Short mmCIF file of C-alpha atoms and ligand atoms in Angstrom, two decimals:
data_model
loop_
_atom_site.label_atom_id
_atom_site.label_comp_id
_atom_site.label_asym_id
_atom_site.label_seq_id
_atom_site.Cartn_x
_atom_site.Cartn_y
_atom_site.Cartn_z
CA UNK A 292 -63.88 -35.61 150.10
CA UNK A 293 -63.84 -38.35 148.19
CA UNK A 294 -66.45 -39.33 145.40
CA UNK A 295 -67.75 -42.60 147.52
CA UNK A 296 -68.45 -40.19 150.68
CA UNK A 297 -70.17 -37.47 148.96
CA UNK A 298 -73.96 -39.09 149.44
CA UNK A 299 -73.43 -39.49 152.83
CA UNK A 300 -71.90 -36.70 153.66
CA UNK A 301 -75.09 -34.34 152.31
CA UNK A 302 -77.35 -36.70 154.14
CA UNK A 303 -75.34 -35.58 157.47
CA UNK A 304 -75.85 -31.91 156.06
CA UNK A 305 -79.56 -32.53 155.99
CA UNK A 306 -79.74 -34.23 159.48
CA UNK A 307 -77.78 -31.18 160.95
CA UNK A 308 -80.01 -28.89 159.30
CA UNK A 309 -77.05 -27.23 157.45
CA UNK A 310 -77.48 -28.79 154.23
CA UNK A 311 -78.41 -25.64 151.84
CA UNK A 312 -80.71 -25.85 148.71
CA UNK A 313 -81.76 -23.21 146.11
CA UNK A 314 -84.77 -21.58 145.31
CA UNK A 315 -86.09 -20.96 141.70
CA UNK A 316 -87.12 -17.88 141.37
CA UNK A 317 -89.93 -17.83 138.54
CA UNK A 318 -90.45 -14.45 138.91
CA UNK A 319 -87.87 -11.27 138.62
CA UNK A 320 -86.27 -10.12 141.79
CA UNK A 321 -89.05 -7.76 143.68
CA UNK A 322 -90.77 -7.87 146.77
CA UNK A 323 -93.40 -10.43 145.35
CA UNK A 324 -92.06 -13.14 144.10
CA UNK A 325 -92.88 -16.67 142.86
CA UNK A 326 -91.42 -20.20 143.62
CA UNK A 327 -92.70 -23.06 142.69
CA UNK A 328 -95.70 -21.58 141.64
CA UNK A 329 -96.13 -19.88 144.44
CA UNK A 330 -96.34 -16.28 145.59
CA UNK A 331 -94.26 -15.17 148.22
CA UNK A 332 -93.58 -11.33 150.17
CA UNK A 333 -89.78 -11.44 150.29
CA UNK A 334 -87.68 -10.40 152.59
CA UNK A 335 -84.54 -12.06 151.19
CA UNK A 336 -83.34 -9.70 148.74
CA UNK A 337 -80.30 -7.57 148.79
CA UNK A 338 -82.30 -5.21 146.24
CA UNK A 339 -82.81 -2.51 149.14
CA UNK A 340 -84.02 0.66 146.43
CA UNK A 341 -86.12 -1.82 144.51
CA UNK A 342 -84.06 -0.81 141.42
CA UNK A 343 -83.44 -4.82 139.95
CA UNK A 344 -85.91 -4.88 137.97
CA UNK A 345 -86.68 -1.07 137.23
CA UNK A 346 -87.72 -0.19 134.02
CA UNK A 347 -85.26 2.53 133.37
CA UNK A 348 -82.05 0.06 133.96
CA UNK A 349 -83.63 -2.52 132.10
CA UNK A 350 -83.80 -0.14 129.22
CA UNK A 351 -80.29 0.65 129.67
CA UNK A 352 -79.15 -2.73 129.30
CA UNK A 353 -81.36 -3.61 126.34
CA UNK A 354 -80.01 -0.23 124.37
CA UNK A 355 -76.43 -1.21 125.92
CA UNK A 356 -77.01 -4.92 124.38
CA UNK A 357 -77.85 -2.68 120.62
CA UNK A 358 -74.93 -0.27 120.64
CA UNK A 359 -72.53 -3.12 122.33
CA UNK A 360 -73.51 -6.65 121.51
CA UNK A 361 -73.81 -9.07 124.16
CA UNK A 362 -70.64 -10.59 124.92
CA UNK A 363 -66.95 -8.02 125.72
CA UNK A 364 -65.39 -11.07 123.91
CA UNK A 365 -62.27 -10.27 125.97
CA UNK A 366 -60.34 -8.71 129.27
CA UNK A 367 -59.60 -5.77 129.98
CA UNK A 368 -55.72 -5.84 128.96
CA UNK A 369 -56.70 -7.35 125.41
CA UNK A 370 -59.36 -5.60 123.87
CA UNK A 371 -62.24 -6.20 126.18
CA UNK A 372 -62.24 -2.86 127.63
CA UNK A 373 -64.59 -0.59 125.69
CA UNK A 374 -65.76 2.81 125.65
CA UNK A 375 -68.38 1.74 128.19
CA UNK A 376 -66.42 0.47 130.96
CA UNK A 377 -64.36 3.16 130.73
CA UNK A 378 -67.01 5.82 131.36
CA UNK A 379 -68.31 3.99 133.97
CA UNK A 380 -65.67 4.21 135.75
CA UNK A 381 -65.13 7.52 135.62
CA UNK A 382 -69.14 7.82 136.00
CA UNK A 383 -68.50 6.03 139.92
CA UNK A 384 -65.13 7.44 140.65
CA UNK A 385 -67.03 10.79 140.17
CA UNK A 386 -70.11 9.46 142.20
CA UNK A 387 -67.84 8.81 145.29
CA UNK A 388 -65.78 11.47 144.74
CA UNK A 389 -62.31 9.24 144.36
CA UNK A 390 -60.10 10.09 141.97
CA UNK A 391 -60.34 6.74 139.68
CA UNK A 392 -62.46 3.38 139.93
CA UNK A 393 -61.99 0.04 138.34
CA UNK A 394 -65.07 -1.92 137.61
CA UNK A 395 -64.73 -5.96 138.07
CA UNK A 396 -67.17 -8.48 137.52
CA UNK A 397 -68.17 -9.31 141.25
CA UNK A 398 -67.24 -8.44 144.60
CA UNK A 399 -65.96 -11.41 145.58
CA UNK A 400 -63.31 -10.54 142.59
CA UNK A 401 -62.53 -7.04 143.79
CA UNK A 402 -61.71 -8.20 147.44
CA UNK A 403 -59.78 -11.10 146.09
CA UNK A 404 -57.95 -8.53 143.36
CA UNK A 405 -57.28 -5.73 146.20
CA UNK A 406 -56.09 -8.09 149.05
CA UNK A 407 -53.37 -9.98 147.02
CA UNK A 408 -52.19 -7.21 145.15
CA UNK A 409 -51.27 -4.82 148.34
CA UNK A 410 -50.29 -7.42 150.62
CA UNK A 411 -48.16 -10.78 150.60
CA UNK A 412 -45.83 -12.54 152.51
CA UNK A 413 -44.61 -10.76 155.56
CA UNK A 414 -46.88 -7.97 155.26
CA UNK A 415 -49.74 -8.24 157.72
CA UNK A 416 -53.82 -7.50 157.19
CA UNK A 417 -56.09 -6.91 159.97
CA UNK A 418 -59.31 -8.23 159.47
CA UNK A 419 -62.68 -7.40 161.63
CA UNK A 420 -63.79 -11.12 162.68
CA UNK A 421 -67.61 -10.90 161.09
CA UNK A 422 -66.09 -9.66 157.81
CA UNK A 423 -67.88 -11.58 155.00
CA UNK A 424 -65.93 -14.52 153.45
CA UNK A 425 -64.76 -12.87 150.30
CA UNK A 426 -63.08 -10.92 152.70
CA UNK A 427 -61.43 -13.89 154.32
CA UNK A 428 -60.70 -15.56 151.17
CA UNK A 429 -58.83 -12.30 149.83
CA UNK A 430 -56.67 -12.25 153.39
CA UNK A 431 -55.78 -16.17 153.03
CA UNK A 432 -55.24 -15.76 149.36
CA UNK A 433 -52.33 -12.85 149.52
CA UNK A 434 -50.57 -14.71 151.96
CA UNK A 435 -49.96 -11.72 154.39
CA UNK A 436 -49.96 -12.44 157.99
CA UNK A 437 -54.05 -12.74 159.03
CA UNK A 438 -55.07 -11.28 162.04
CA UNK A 439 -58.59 -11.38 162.89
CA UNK A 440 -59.51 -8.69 165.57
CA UNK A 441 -62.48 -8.54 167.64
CA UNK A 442 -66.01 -7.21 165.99
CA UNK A 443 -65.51 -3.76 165.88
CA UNK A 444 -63.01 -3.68 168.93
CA UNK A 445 -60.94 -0.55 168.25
CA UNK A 446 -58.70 -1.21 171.10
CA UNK A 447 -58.29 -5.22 170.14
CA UNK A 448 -56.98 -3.84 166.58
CA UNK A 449 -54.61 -1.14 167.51
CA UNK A 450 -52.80 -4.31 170.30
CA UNK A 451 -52.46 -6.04 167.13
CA UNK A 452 -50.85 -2.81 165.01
CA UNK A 453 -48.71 -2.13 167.80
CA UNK A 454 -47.65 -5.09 167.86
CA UNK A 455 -46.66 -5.68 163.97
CA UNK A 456 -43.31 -4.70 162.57
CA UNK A 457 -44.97 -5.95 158.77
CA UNK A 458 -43.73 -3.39 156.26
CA UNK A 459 -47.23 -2.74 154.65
CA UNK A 460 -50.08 -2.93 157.04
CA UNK A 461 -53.92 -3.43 155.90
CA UNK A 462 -57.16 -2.88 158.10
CA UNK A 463 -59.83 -4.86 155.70
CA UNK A 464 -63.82 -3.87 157.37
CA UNK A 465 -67.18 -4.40 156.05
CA UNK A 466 -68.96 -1.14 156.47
CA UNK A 467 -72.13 -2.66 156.98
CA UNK A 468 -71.91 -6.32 158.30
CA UNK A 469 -73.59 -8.34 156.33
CA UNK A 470 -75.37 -10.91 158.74
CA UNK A 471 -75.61 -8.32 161.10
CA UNK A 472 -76.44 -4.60 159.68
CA UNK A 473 -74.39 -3.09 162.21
CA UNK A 474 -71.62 -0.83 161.02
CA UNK A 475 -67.94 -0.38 161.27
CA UNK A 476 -66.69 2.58 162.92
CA UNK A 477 -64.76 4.39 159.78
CA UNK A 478 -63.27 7.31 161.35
CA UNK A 479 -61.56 5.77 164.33
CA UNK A 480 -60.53 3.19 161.88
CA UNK A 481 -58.94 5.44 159.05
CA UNK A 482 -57.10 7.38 162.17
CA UNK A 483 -55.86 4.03 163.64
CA UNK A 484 -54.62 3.44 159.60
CA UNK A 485 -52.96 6.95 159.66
CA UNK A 486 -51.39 6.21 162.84
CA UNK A 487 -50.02 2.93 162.15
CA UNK A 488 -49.28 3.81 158.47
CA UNK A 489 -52.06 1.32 156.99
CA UNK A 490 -54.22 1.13 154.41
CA UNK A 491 -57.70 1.05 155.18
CA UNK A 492 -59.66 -1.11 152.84
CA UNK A 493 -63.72 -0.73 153.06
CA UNK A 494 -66.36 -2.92 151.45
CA UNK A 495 -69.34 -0.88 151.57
CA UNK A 496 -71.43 -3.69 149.34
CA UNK A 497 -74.51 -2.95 152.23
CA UNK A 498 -73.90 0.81 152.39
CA UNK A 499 -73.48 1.50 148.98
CA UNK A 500 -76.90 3.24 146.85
CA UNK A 501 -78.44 2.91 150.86
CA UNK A 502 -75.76 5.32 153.18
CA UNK A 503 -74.90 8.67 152.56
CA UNK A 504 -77.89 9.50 150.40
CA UNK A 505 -76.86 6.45 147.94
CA UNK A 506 -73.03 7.22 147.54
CA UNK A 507 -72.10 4.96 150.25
CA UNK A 508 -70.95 4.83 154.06
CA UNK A 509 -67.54 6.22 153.36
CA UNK A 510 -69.44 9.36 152.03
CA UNK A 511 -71.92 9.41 154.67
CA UNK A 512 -69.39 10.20 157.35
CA UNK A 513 -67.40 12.89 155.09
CA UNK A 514 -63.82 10.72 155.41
CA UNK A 515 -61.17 11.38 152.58
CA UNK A 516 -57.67 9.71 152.46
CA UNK A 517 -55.39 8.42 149.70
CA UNK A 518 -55.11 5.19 151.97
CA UNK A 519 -58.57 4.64 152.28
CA UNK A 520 -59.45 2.10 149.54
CA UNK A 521 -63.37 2.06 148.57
CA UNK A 522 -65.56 -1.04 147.12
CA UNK A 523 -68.69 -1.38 146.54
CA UNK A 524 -70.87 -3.94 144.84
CA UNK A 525 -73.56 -3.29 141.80
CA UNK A 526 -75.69 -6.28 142.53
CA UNK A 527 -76.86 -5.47 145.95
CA UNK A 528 -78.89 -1.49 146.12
CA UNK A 529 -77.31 -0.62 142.51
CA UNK A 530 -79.63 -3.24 140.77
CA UNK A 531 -76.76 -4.58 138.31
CA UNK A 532 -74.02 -6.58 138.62
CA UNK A 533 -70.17 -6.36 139.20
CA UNK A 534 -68.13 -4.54 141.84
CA UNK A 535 -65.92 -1.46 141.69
CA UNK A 536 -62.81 -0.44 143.69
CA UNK A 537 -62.32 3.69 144.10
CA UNK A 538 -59.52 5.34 145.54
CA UNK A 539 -56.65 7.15 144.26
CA UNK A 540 -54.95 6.87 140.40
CA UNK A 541 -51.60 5.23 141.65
CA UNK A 542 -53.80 2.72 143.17
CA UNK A 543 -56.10 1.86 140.35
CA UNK A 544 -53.12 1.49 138.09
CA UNK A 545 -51.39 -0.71 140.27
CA UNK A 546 -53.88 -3.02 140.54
CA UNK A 547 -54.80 -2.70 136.52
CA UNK A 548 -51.29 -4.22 136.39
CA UNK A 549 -51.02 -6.67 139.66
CA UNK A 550 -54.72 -8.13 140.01
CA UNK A 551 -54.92 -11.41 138.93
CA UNK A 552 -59.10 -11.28 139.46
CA UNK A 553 -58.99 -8.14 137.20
CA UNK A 554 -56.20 -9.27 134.71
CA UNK A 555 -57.34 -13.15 134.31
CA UNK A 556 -60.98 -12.98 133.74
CA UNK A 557 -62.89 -11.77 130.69
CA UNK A 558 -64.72 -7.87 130.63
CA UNK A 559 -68.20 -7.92 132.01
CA UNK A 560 -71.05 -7.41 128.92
CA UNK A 561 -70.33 -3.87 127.94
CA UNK A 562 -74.15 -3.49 127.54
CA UNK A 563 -73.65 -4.07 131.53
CA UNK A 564 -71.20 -1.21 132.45
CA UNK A 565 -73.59 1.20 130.19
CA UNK A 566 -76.02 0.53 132.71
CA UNK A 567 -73.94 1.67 135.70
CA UNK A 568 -74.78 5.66 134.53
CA UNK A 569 -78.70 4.84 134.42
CA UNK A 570 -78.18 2.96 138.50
CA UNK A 571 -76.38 5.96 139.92
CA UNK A 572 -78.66 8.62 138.21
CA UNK A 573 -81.62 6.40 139.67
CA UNK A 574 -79.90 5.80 143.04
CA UNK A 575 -79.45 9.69 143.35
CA UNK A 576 -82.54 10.60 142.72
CA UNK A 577 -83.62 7.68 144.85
CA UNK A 578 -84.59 10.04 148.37
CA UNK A 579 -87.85 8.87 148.76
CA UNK A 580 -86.90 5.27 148.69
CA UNK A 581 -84.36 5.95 151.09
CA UNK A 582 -86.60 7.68 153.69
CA UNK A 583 -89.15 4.89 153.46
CA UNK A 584 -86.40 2.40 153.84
CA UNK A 585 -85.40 4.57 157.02
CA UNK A 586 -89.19 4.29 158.35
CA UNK A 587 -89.18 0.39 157.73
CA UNK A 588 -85.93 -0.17 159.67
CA UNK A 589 -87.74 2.48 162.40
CA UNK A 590 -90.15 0.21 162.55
CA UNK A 591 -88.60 -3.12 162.66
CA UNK A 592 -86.12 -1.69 165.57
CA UNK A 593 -88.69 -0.29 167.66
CA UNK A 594 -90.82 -3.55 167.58
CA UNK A 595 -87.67 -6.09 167.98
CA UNK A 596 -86.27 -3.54 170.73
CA UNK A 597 -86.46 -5.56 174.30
CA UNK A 598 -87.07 -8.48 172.52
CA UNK A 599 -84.53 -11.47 172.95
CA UNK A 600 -84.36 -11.40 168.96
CA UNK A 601 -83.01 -7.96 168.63
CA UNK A 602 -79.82 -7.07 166.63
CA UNK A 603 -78.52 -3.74 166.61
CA UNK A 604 -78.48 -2.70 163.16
CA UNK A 605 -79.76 1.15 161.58
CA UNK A 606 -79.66 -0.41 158.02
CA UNK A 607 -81.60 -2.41 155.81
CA UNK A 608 -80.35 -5.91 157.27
CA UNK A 609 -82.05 -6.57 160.12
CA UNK A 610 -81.28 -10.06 162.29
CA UNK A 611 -83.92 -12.17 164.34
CA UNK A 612 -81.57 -14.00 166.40
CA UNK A 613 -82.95 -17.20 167.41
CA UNK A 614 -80.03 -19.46 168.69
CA UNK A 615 -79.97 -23.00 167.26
CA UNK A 616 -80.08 -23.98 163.57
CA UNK A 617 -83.65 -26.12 164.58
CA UNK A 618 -85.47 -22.97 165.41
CA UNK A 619 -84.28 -20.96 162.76
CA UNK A 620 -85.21 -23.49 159.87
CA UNK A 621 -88.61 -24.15 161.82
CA UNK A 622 -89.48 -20.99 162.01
CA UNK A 623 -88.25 -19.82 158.51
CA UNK A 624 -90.48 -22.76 156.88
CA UNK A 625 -93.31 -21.41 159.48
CA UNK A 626 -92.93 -18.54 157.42
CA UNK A 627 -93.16 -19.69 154.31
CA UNK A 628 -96.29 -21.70 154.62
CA UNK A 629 -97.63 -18.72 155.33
CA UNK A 630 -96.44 -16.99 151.86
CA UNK A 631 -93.41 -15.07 153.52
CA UNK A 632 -90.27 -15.70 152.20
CA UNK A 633 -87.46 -14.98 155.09
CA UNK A 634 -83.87 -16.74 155.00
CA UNK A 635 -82.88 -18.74 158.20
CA UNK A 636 -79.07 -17.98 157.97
CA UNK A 637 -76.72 -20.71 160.00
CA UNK A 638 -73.43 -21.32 160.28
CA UNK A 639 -70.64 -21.38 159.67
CA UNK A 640 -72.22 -18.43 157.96
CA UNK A 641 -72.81 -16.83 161.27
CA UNK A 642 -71.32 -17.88 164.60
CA UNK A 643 -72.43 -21.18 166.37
CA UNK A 644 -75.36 -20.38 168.75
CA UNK A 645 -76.22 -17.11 166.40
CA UNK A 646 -78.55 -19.03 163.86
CA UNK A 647 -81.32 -16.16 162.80
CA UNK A 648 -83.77 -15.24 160.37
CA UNK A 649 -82.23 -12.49 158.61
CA UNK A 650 -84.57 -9.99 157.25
CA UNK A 651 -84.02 -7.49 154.64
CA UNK A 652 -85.47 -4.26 154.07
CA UNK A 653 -86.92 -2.83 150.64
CA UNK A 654 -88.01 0.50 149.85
CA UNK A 655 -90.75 -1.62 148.32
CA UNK A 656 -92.16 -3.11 151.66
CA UNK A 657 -95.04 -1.42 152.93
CA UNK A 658 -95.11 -0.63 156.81
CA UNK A 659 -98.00 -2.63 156.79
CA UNK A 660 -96.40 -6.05 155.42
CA UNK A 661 -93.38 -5.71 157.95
CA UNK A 662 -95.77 -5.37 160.73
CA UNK A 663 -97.80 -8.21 159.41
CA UNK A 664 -94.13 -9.79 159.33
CA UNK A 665 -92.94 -8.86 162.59
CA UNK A 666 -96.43 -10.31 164.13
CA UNK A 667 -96.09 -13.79 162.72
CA UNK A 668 -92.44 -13.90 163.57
CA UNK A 669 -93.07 -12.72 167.07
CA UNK A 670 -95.68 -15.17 167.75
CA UNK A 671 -94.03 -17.88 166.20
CA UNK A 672 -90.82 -17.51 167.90
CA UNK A 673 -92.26 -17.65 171.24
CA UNK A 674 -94.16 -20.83 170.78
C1 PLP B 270 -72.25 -9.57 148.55
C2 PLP B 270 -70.98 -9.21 149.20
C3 PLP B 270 -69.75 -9.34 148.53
C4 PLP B 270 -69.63 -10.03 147.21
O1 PLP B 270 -70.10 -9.24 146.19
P1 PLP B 270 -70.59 -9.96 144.85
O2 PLP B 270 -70.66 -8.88 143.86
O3 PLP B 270 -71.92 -10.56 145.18
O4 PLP B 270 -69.56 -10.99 144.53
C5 PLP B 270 -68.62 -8.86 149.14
N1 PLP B 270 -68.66 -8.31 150.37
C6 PLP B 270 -69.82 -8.21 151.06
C7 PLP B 270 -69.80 -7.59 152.41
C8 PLP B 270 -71.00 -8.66 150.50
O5 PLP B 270 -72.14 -8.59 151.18
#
């Protein structure tokens, strides 16, 4: 793209309806928020417990911020690492019951950091085709062979395993898919990676604080392997910000020394990482917010069910499907006139055809306001 083309070529954005623009949020993240001076009910968070702007974490970070300072001044290998990030990781390695975790400073880091630091030329990875782009970018990044298999098509992957002679082999799955809610199905997947000597590398960023009564999907179905590799993010149910990878010692310390995304960049704010304790303790004792979560997405299924907007998600991320990227911008700005704030999501974000209102879930929604939701977007949708 060159500098001459660039007006024109956000003018075609805005004429295909893909062009994308941000909203200022003049409010902290919640369930109400304000934009532009106006008050919206949001379904657009990935805040699922409610937790971003709880007054216990905030706490945390302001007494972090006293004992700490603000900035970690450093990375990890040269004096950025303190006291803090080092408990915290042992805080979430316990909390997912792995033996070590590394903390990074997004998720997008930690998929980059794990991808090229396990695989590379001539090795191969085996990537789910709605995994979310980090995902992608990690798999094009190490340079491995890419092959994409089939949304959760067991038999799709294991033709491609089969098929591989690459000496190190790497499944790569969202747990929860991030457009769609659906899930990925771990068990068959970690006995596919056993059988085909794999790793099997999760990004629970979805399930984490939500699944498995807040310790993730991986815990929620019991699974425990040295090749299963475990991330999670801290910005989505956690409240915070930052990733972690968990899995076995060996692993951890191979990547302290191999990740360029770990080894490159400077220490998140210490005050940040003494957090993480106060977000786990809260997402543990966080049951009650996860059974009213669990009546909201009740709810939403059993109203969408039979519908031609139904997805087929049990979590928090529930899709409207409604085709082309016209009806999903009309109907999101429908929405908003009406003070609901619901993103239309298009691609290449999700397939052509597949353009949707994607609605998210928050412990903090009454059953009321989804149903008040559900209404608008049911009548709308139809006209
Ligand atoms: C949000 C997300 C990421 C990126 O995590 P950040 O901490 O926001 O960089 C990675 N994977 C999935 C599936 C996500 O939804």
């Amino acid at each position: 793209m060159r500098l001459q083309d660039l007006s024109a070529a956000l003018l075609e954005l805005d004429a295909s309806h893909r062009r994308r623009y941000r909203a200022t949020l003049e409010s902290p993240q919640g369930v109400d928020i304000v934009i532009d001076g106006e008050e919206y009910l949001s379904f657009a968070s990935n805040d699922y417990l409610g937790l971003a702007d709880h007054p216990s974490l905030v706490r945390a970070l302001q007494q972090g911020a006293d004992r700490w300072g603000a900035g970690s001044g450093a990375s990890h290998l040269l004096t950025g690492h303190t006291l803090a990030h080092q408990q915290a990781e042992e805080e979430l390695a316990g909390f997912v019951g792995r033996e070590a975790a590394l903390l990074f400073g997004s998720g997008y880091a930690a998929n980059l950091a794990v991808l090229t630091s396990l695989v590379g030329r001539g090795d191969a990875v085996f990537a789910d085709k709605l995994n979310h782009a980090s995902l992608n970018d990690g798999c094009l990044l190490s340079r491995a062979d890419f092959q994409r298999f089939r949304h959760n098509d067991l038999d799709h992957l294991e033709q491609l395993l089969a098929a591989s002679d690459a000496p190190t082999k790497l499944i790569a799955v969202d747990a929860v898919y991030s457009m769609d809610g659906d899930q990925a199905p771990l068990p068959a997947l970690l006995a596919l990676a056993e059988r085909y000597d794999a790793w099997l590398y999760v990004d629970d960023a979805h399930g984490f604080g939500v699944l498995g009564d807040g310790r993730g999907s991986v815990a929620a179905h019991d699974l425990s392997s040295e090749r299963l590799i475990y991330m999670a993010t801290l910005g989505k149910a956690a409240g915070l910000a930052g990733a972690f990878v968990a899995g076995g010692r060996p692993l951890i310390d191979w990547l302290v020394n191999k990740a360029r995304t770990y080894i490159f960049t400077t220490a998140q704010p210490p005050a940040l990482a003494a957090a993480v304790g106060v977000s786990l303790r809260l997402i543990a004792e966080a049951g009650e917010r996860r059974e009213r979560l669990g009546q909201l997405i009740a709810r939403c299924r059993q109203r969408l069910d039979g519908t031609p907007y139904a997805g087929q998600s049990a979590t928090p991320i529930q899709p409207f499907v409604v085709g082309s990227d016209e009806s999903a911008v009309l109907l999101a700005d429908a929405l908003r006139r009406q003070g609901y704030w619901v993103p239309a999501v298009r691609p290449p974000t999700v397939p052509e055809n597949g353009s949707r209102l994607r609605i998210s879930l928050s412990a903090r929604h009454e059953l009321s306001q989804l149903d008040a939701l559900l209404d608008l977007m049911l009548s709308q949708a139809a006209n």
